[in-house]
PDB file of C-alpha atoms in Angstrom:
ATOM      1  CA  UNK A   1     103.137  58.582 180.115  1.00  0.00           C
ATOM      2  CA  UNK A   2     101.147  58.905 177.387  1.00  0.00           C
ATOM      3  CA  UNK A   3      98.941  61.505 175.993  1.00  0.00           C
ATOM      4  CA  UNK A   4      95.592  60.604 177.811  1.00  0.00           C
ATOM      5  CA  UNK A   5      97.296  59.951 180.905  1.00  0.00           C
ATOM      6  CA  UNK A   6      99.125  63.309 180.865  1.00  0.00           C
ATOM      7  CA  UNK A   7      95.576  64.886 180.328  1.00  0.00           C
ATOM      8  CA  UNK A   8      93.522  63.618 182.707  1.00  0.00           C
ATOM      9  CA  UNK A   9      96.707  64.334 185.589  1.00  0.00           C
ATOM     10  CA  UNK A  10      96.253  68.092 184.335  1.00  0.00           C
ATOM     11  CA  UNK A  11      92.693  67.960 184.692  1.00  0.00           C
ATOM     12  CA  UNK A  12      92.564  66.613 187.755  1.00  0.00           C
ATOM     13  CA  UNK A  13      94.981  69.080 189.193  1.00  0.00           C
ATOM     14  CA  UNK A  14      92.879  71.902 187.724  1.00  0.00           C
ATOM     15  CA  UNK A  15      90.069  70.314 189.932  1.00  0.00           C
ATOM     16  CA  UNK A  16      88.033  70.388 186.595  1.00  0.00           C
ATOM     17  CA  UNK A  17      85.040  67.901 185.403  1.00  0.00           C
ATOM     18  CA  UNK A  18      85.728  66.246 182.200  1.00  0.00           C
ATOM     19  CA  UNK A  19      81.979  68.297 181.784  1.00  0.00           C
ATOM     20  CA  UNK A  20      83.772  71.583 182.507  1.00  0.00           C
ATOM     21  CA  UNK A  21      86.990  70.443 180.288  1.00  0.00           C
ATOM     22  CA  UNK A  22      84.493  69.517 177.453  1.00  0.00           C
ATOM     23  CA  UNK A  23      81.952  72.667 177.375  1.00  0.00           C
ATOM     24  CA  UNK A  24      85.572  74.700 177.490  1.00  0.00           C
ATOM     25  CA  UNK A  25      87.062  73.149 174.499  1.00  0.00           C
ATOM     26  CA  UNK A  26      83.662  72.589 172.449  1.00  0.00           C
ATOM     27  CA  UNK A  27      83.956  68.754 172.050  1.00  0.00           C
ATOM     28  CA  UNK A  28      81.704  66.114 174.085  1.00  0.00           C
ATOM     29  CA  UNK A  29      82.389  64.366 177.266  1.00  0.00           C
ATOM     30  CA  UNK A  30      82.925  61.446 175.630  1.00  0.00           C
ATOM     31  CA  UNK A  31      85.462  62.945 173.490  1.00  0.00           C
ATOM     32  CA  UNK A  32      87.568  63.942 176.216  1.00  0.00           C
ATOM     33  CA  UNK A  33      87.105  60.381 178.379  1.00  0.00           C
ATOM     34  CA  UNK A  34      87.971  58.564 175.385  1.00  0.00           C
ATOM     35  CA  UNK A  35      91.192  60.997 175.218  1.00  0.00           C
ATOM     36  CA  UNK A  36      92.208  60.360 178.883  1.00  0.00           C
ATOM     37  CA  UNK A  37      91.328  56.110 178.283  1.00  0.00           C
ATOM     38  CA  UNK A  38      93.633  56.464 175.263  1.00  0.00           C
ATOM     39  CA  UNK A  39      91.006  55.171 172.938  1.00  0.00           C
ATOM     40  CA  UNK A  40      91.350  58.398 170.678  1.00  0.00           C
ATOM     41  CA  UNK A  41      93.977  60.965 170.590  1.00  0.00           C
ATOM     42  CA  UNK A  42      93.228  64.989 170.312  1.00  0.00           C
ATOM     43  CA  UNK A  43      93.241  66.336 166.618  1.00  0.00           C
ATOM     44  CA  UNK A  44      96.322  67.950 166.027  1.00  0.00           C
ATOM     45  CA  UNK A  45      94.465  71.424 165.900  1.00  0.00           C
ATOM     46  CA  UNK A  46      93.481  70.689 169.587  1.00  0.00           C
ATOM     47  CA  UNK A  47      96.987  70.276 170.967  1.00  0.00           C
ATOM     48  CA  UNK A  48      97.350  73.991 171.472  1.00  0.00           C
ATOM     49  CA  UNK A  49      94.443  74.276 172.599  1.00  0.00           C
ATOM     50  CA  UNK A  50      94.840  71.549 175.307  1.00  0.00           C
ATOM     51  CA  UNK A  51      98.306  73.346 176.136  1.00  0.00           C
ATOM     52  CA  UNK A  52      96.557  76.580 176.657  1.00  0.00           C
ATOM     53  CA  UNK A  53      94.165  75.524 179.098  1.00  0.00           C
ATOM     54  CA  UNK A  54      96.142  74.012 181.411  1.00  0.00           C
ATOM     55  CA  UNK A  55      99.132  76.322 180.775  1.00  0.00           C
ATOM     56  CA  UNK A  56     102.155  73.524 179.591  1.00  0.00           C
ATOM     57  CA  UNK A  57     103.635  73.081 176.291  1.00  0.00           C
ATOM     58  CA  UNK A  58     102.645  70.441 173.298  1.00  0.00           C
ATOM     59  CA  UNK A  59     106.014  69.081 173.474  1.00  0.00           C
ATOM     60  CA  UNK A  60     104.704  68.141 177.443  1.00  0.00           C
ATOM     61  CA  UNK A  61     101.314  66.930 176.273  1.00  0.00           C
ATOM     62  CA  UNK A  62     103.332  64.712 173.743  1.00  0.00           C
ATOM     63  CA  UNK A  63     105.620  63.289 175.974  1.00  0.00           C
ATOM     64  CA  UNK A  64     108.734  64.730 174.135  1.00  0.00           C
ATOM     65  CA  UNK A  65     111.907  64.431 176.085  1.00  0.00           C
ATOM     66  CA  UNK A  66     115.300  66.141 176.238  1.00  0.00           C
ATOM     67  CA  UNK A  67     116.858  69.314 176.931  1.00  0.00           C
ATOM     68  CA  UNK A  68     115.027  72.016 175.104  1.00  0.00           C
ATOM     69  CA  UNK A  69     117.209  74.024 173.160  1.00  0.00           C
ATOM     70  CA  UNK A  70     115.230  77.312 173.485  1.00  0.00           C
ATOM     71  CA  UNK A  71     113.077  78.085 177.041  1.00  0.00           C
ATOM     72  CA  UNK A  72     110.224  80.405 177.184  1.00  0.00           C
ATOM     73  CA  UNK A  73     108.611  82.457 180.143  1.00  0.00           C
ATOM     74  CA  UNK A  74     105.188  82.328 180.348  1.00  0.00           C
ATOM     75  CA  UNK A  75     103.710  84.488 183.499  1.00  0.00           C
ATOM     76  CA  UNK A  76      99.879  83.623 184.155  1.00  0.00           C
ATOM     77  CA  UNK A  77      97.744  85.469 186.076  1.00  0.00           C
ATOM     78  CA  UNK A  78      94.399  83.403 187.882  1.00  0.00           C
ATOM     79  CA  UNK A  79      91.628  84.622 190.132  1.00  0.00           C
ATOM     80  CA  UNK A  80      89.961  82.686 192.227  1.00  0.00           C
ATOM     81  CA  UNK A  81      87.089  83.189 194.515  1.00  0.00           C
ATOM     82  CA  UNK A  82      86.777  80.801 197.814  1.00  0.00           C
ATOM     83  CA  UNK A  83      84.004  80.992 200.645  1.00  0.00           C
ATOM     84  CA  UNK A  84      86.617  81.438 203.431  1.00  0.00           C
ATOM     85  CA  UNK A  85      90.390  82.239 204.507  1.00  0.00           C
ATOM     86  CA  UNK A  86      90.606  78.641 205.497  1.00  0.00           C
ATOM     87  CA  UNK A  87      89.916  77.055 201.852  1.00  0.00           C
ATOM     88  CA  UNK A  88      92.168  80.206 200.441  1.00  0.00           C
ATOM     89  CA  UNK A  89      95.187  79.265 202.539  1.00  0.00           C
ATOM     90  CA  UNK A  90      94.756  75.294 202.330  1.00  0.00           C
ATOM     91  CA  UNK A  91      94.855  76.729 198.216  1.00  0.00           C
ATOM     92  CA  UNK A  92      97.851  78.329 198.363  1.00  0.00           C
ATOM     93  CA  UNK A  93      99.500  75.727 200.489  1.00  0.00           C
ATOM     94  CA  UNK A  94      98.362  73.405 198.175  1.00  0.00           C
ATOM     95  CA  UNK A  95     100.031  75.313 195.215  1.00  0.00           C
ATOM     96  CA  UNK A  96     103.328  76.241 197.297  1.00  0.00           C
ATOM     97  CA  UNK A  97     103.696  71.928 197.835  1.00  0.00           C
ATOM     98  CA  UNK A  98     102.832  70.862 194.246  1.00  0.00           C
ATOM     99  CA  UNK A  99     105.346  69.778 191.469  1.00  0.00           C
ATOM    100  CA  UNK A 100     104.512  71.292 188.128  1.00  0.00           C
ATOM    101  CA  UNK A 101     105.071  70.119 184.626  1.00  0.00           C
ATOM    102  CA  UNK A 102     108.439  71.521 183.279  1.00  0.00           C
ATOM    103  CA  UNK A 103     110.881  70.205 180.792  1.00  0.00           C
ATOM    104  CA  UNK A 104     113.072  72.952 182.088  1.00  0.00           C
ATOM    105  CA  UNK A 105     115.125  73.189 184.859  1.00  0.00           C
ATOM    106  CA  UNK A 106     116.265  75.780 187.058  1.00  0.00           C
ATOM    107  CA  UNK A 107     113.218  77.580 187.187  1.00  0.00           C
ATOM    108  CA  UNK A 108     111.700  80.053 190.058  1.00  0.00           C
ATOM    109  CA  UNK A 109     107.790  79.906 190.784  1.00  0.00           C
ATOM    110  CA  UNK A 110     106.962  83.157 192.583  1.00  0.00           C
ATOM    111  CA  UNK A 111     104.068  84.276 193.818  1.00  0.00           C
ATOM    112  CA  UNK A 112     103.182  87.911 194.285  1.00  0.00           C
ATOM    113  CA  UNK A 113     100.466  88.405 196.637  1.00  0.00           C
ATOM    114  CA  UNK A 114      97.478  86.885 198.408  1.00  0.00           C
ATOM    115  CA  UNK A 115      94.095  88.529 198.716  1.00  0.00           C
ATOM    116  CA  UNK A 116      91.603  87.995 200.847  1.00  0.00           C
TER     117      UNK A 116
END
């Protein structure tokens, strides 16, 4: 998969506009649809960036393959405020069945508690 491809996937799981995606990272709507049609590729000072936002490594956003050599953990932490139970628990359902980026296996995804 290539770079643009890999970045409009993450968007779209983040249920983000390219709008909200570009006001976040400072660069123009066109910027980042010309990213995810593979007509331009981020700067190099963006790919951190990028990997930030949507919580993956470069070496993901770059396609790189193989068994890393050195794993990290990286715990994130995310509010998020819905209108009703419903919407919260078809959210966490919908995070419980989804498949997430990883060039490392073996890991645990664990999820501490639900607030309504």
């Amino acid at each position: 998969m290539e770079i643009g491809e890999c970045i409009k996937k993450l968007r779209q799981y983040k249920r983000m506009t390219q709008e909200e995606m570009a006001e976040l990272l400072k660069v123009s709507v066109q910027t980042v649809s010309r990213w995810e049609n593979n007509l331009n590729y981020p700067d190099l000072i963006m790919l951190p960036e990028l990997a930030s936002l949507f919580h993956v490594t470069t070496d993901y956003l770059l396609g790189v393959k193989g068994e890393p050599k050195m794993a990290k953990l990286l715990m994130t932490k995310e509010t998020f405020q819905v209108s009703s139970r419903t919407e919260a628990e078809n959210m966490v359902r919908d995070f419980q069945n989804a498949v997430f980026p990883s060039t490392v296996s073996g890991y645990t995804l664990k999820t501490n508690r639900i607030q309504y």
